[in-house]
Structure formats: C-alpha cells, structure tokens
Amino acid sequence: MGLGMGMVLGGIVIGVLVGALVLMLATKLVEKFTPSFGQALLVTLACLGAVFVVNLVLGLIGFAGGMGGFAGGLFAPRRLLVLVADFLVGAWVIQQLLKLPSGERMAYGRACLVTLVQYAIGLAIGIAFGLVFGVLLGGMFAAMHH
C-alpha cells in the first residue's frame, strides 16, 4: 500500500511540474511572454486547488462522480458541466494570478485562450503517452505470448 501511495504522490508531483511547464508554453503561445517557472508553478497549484474545490462542491450537489463513475459516458451532460466549470474556474485563476510583464492582469478572454491551449497541449501529451505505453505494453504482451 505504501508503494502505491508513493506512486500516486509522485504522479501528482510530476503532473504539477509538467502542468507548470505547459502553462509557460501556453502563455508564450498566446501572450508572447513566458512567466517564470515559480510563478507558473504557483498558478498551477492554485488552479489545481480551485478545480478540486469546484469538483468537490459539484460532487456534493450531485453533478460530479456519483455511483456510476463513467455511467452515461464521458460526454454525459453533467460531465460536460463539470468540464466547463473547471475550464472557467481555471481561466479565472490564471487571469487573477498570472501577471503580464507590464504588471497588469491578463484579460479574461485571453486567460480562457491560455486555458484552451493548455487543454490542447495536455490532450496531445496524453495521446502521445498512451501511444508509447500502448506500444510498449503491446510488445511486452506479444513477447510473453510467444
């Protein structure tokens, strides 16, 4: 059990660090400046906390999770509501905490665009990760079968 908890904790730490790097890249692509790693890490942690609270509240009122897990499919209306809420709250946190080089706050629309680019980069990373592990595991199972 300790090994499993260590792996989960390590996965969260790696996820936050990669998330900060993705935020830096997304901001560079949208706003043409790169925040410091420390600032991106702080914003990523704040987004994670805010999204956790939103999911907790939506879960308590019956919109997230529930008995069925993925019952109703990934694109069930309540799952889409949670995804939209996460998106809007994440963009708001980015807008509030990520300062432009001039010291001003980013416009909320631009923060939404940064968040959208983050989602796209995250999806691309997830697909690449899935393909790599799929090929590795597929090859391993094929080798064990013969």
PDB file of C-alpha atoms in Angstrom:
ATOM      1  CA  MET A   1       0.000   0.000   0.000  1.00  0.00           C
ATOM      2  CA  GLY A   2       2.900   2.346   0.757  1.00  0.00           C
ATOM      3  CA  LEU A   3       4.361   1.817  -2.694  1.00  0.00           C
ATOM      4  CA  GLY A   4       1.018   2.646  -4.290  1.00  0.00           C
ATOM      5  CA  MET A   5       0.653   5.840  -2.248  1.00  0.00           C
ATOM      6  CA  GLY A   6       4.216   6.813  -3.141  1.00  0.00           C
ATOM      7  CA  MET A   7       3.489   6.279  -6.829  1.00  0.00           C
ATOM      8  CA  VAL A   8       0.304   8.365  -6.617  1.00  0.00           C
ATOM      9  CA  LEU A   9       2.125  11.164  -4.796  1.00  0.00           C
ATOM     10  CA  GLY A  10       4.996  11.013  -7.291  1.00  0.00           C
ATOM     11  CA  GLY A  11       2.498  11.150 -10.153  1.00  0.00           C
ATOM     12  CA  ILE A  12       0.846  14.227  -8.674  1.00  0.00           C
ATOM     13  CA  VAL A  13       4.202  15.986  -8.199  1.00  0.00           C
ATOM     14  CA  ILE A  14       5.276  15.168 -11.768  1.00  0.00           C
ATOM     15  CA  GLY A  15       1.861  16.230 -13.053  1.00  0.00           C
ATOM     16  CA  VAL A  16       2.099  19.616 -11.309  1.00  0.00           C
ATOM     17  CA  LEU A  17       5.642  20.199 -12.604  1.00  0.00           C
ATOM     18  CA  VAL A  18       4.630  19.277 -16.167  1.00  0.00           C
ATOM     19  CA  GLY A  19       1.499  21.412 -15.756  1.00  0.00           C
ATOM     20  CA  ALA A  20       3.647  24.422 -14.870  1.00  0.00           C
ATOM     21  CA  LEU A  21       5.783  23.852 -17.975  1.00  0.00           C
ATOM     22  CA  VAL A  22       2.634  23.527 -20.112  1.00  0.00           C
ATOM     23  CA  LEU A  23       1.300  26.779 -18.617  1.00  0.00           C
ATOM     24  CA  MET A  24       4.574  28.501 -19.507  1.00  0.00           C
ATOM     25  CA  LEU A  25       4.335  27.239 -23.097  1.00  0.00           C
ATOM     26  CA  ALA A  26       0.643  28.120 -23.448  1.00  0.00           C
ATOM     27  CA  THR A  27       1.269  31.637 -22.123  1.00  0.00           C
ATOM     28  CA  LYS A  28       4.169  32.088 -24.536  1.00  0.00           C
ATOM     29  CA  LEU A  29       1.984  30.991 -27.456  1.00  0.00           C
ATOM     30  CA  VAL A  30      -0.975  33.220 -26.515  1.00  0.00           C
ATOM     31  CA  GLU A  31       0.517  36.241 -24.746  1.00  0.00           C
ATOM     32  CA  LYS A  32       4.022  36.221 -26.291  1.00  0.00           C
ATOM     33  CA  PHE A  33       5.773  36.182 -22.917  1.00  0.00           C
ATOM     34  CA  THR A  34       6.922  33.381 -20.658  1.00  0.00           C
ATOM     35  CA  PRO A  35       6.227  33.585 -16.932  1.00  0.00           C
ATOM     36  CA  SER A  36       8.884  32.364 -14.543  1.00  0.00           C
ATOM     37  CA  PHE A  37       8.742  28.712 -13.547  1.00  0.00           C
ATOM     38  CA  GLY A  38       7.988  29.702  -9.942  1.00  0.00           C
ATOM     39  CA  GLN A  39       5.070  31.882 -10.988  1.00  0.00           C
ATOM     40  CA  ALA A  40       3.738  29.172 -13.316  1.00  0.00           C
ATOM     41  CA  LEU A  41       4.093  26.592 -10.540  1.00  0.00           C
ATOM     42  CA  LEU A  42       2.176  28.797  -8.081  1.00  0.00           C
ATOM     43  CA  VAL A  43      -0.613  29.395 -10.620  1.00  0.00           C
ATOM     44  CA  THR A  44      -0.753  25.673 -11.460  1.00  0.00           C
ATOM     45  CA  LEU A  45      -1.088  24.751  -7.770  1.00  0.00           C
ATOM     46  CA  ALA A  46      -3.769  27.414  -7.289  1.00  0.00           C
ATOM     47  CA  CYS A  47      -5.671  26.124 -10.346  1.00  0.00           C
ATOM     48  CA  LEU A  48      -5.422  22.578  -9.005  1.00  0.00           C
ATOM     49  CA  GLY A  49      -6.794  23.676  -5.640  1.00  0.00           C
ATOM     50  CA  ALA A  50      -9.614  25.731  -7.149  1.00  0.00           C
ATOM     51  CA  VAL A  51     -10.645  22.964  -9.543  1.00  0.00           C
ATOM     52  CA  PHE A  52     -10.542  20.458  -6.652  1.00  0.00           C
ATOM     53  CA  VAL A  53     -12.940  22.655  -4.656  1.00  0.00           C
ATOM     54  CA  VAL A  54     -15.253  23.092  -7.655  1.00  0.00           C
ATOM     55  CA  ASN A  55     -15.320  19.327  -8.233  1.00  0.00           C
ATOM     56  CA  LEU A  56     -15.937  18.720  -4.528  1.00  0.00           C
ATOM     57  CA  VAL A  57     -18.859  21.153  -4.454  1.00  0.00           C
ATOM     58  CA  LEU A  58     -20.341  19.835  -7.705  1.00  0.00           C
ATOM     59  CA  GLY A  59     -19.899  16.298  -6.397  1.00  0.00           C
ATOM     60  CA  LEU A  60     -21.725  17.156  -3.192  1.00  0.00           C
ATOM     61  CA  ILE A  61     -24.698  18.527  -5.103  1.00  0.00           C
ATOM     62  CA  GLY A  62     -24.729  15.539  -7.425  1.00  0.00           C
ATOM     63  CA  PHE A  63     -23.087  16.778 -10.617  1.00  0.00           C
ATOM     64  CA  ALA A  64     -19.698  15.055 -10.484  1.00  0.00           C
ATOM     65  CA  GLY A  65     -18.748  11.448  -9.908  1.00  0.00           C
ATOM     66  CA  GLY A  66     -21.603   9.615  -8.289  1.00  0.00           C
ATOM     67  CA  MET A  67     -22.353   5.935  -8.068  1.00  0.00           C
ATOM     68  CA  GLY A  68     -21.959   5.265 -11.777  1.00  0.00           C
ATOM     69  CA  GLY A  69     -18.416   6.510 -12.294  1.00  0.00           C
ATOM     70  CA  PHE A  70     -18.436   6.924 -16.060  1.00  0.00           C
ATOM     71  CA  ALA A  71     -22.085   5.879 -16.334  1.00  0.00           C
ATOM     72  CA  GLY A  72     -23.733   7.815 -19.093  1.00  0.00           C
ATOM     73  CA  GLY A  73     -20.473   8.123 -20.997  1.00  0.00           C
ATOM     74  CA  LEU A  74     -17.663  10.596 -20.913  1.00  0.00           C
ATOM     75  CA  PHE A  75     -19.770  13.228 -22.673  1.00  0.00           C
ATOM     76  CA  ALA A  76     -22.796  12.970 -20.403  1.00  0.00           C
ATOM     77  CA  PRO A  77     -24.315  16.427 -19.785  1.00  0.00           C
ATOM     78  CA  ARG A  78     -23.246  16.554 -16.150  1.00  0.00           C
ATOM     79  CA  ARG A  79     -19.649  15.612 -17.035  1.00  0.00           C
ATOM     80  CA  LEU A  80     -19.611  18.386 -19.633  1.00  0.00           C
ATOM     81  CA  LEU A  81     -20.918  20.798 -16.992  1.00  0.00           C
ATOM     82  CA  VAL A  82     -18.048  19.834 -14.687  1.00  0.00           C
ATOM     83  CA  LEU A  83     -15.535  20.225 -17.544  1.00  0.00           C
ATOM     84  CA  VAL A  84     -16.900  23.687 -18.398  1.00  0.00           C
ATOM     85  CA  ALA A  85     -16.862  24.713 -14.719  1.00  0.00           C
ATOM     86  CA  ASP A  86     -13.252  23.503 -14.385  1.00  0.00           C
ATOM     87  CA  PHE A  87     -12.303  25.406 -17.541  1.00  0.00           C
ATOM     88  CA  LEU A  88     -13.923  28.674 -16.422  1.00  0.00           C
ATOM     89  CA  VAL A  89     -12.528  28.491 -12.879  1.00  0.00           C
ATOM     90  CA  GLY A  90      -9.043  27.580 -14.145  1.00  0.00           C
ATOM     91  CA  ALA A  91      -9.113  30.519 -16.565  1.00  0.00           C
ATOM     92  CA  TRP A  92     -10.254  32.828 -13.764  1.00  0.00           C
ATOM     93  CA  VAL A  93      -7.364  31.722 -11.520  1.00  0.00           C
ATOM     94  CA  ILE A  94      -4.909  32.274 -14.382  1.00  0.00           C
ATOM     95  CA  GLN A  95      -6.382  35.718 -15.016  1.00  0.00           C
ATOM     96  CA  GLN A  96      -6.139  36.655 -11.335  1.00  0.00           C
ATOM     97  CA  LEU A  97      -2.637  35.340 -10.607  1.00  0.00           C
ATOM     98  CA  LEU A  98      -0.627  35.402 -13.837  1.00  0.00           C
ATOM     99  CA  LYS A  99       0.558  38.970 -14.324  1.00  0.00           C
ATOM    100  CA  LEU A 100       1.646  40.364 -17.664  1.00  0.00           C
ATOM    101  CA  PRO A 101       5.170  41.871 -17.893  1.00  0.00           C
ATOM    102  CA  SER A 102       3.532  45.306 -17.529  1.00  0.00           C
ATOM    103  CA  GLY A 103       2.156  44.195 -14.140  1.00  0.00           C
ATOM    104  CA  GLU A 104      -1.450  44.198 -15.341  1.00  0.00           C
ATOM    105  CA  ARG A 105      -3.848  41.307 -15.170  1.00  0.00           C
ATOM    106  CA  MET A 106      -4.486  39.338 -18.296  1.00  0.00           C
ATOM    107  CA  ALA A 107      -7.910  39.838 -19.891  1.00  0.00           C
ATOM    108  CA  TYR A 108     -10.321  37.021 -19.035  1.00  0.00           C
ATOM    109  CA  GLY A 109     -10.792  36.131 -22.696  1.00  0.00           C
ATOM    110  CA  ARG A 110      -7.032  35.776 -23.122  1.00  0.00           C
ATOM    111  CA  ALA A 111      -6.886  33.658 -19.953  1.00  0.00           C
ATOM    112  CA  CYS A 112      -9.573  31.421 -21.481  1.00  0.00           C
ATOM    113  CA  LEU A 113      -7.432  31.118 -24.595  1.00  0.00           C
ATOM    114  CA  VAL A 114      -4.385  30.198 -22.483  1.00  0.00           C
ATOM    115  CA  THR A 115      -6.504  27.556 -20.725  1.00  0.00           C
ATOM    116  CA  LEU A 116      -7.769  26.202 -24.057  1.00  0.00           C
ATOM    117  CA  VAL A 117      -4.191  25.920 -25.350  1.00  0.00           C
ATOM    118  CA  GLN A 118      -3.247  24.172 -22.082  1.00  0.00           C
ATOM    119  CA  TYR A 119      -6.065  21.662 -22.600  1.00  0.00           C
ATOM    120  CA  ALA A 120      -4.931  21.031 -26.194  1.00  0.00           C
ATOM    121  CA  ILE A 121      -1.295  20.516 -25.142  1.00  0.00           C
ATOM    122  CA  GLY A 122      -2.403  18.245 -22.300  1.00  0.00           C
ATOM    123  CA  LEU A 123      -4.536  16.204 -24.690  1.00  0.00           C
ATOM    124  CA  ALA A 124      -1.605  15.858 -27.103  1.00  0.00           C
ATOM    125  CA  ILE A 125       0.686  14.762 -24.248  1.00  0.00           C
ATOM    126  CA  GLY A 126      -1.925  12.267 -23.070  1.00  0.00           C
ATOM    127  CA  ILE A 127      -2.350  10.781 -26.540  1.00  0.00           C
ATOM    128  CA  ALA A 128       1.428  10.515 -27.017  1.00  0.00           C
ATOM    129  CA  PHE A 129       1.812   8.932 -23.583  1.00  0.00           C
ATOM    130  CA  GLY A 130      -0.982   6.471 -24.350  1.00  0.00           C
ATOM    131  CA  LEU A 131       0.564   5.520 -27.674  1.00  0.00           C
ATOM    132  CA  VAL A 132       4.019   4.987 -26.186  1.00  0.00           C
ATOM    133  CA  PHE A 133       2.713   2.864 -23.324  1.00  0.00           C
ATOM    134  CA  GLY A 134       0.339   1.034 -25.650  1.00  0.00           C
ATOM    135  CA  VAL A 135       3.203   0.066 -27.941  1.00  0.00           C
ATOM    136  CA  LEU A 136       5.450  -0.882 -25.019  1.00  0.00           C
ATOM    137  CA  LEU A 137       2.802  -2.954 -23.262  1.00  0.00           C
ATOM    138  CA  GLY A 138       1.586  -4.454 -26.536  1.00  0.00           C
ATOM    139  CA  GLY A 139       5.120  -5.551 -27.377  1.00  0.00           C
ATOM    140  CA  MET A 140       5.617  -6.924 -23.903  1.00  0.00           C
ATOM    141  CA  PHE A 141       2.379  -8.934 -24.029  1.00  0.00           C
ATOM    142  CA  ALA A 142       3.186 -10.156 -27.524  1.00  0.00           C
ATOM    143  CA  ALA A 143       6.610 -11.324 -26.346  1.00  0.00           C
ATOM    144  CA  MET A 144       5.038 -13.122 -23.388  1.00  0.00           C
ATOM    145  CA  HIS A 145       2.513 -14.824 -25.652  1.00  0.00           C
ATOM    146  CA  HIS A 146       5.147 -16.424 -27.874  1.00  0.00           C
TER     147      HIS A 146
END
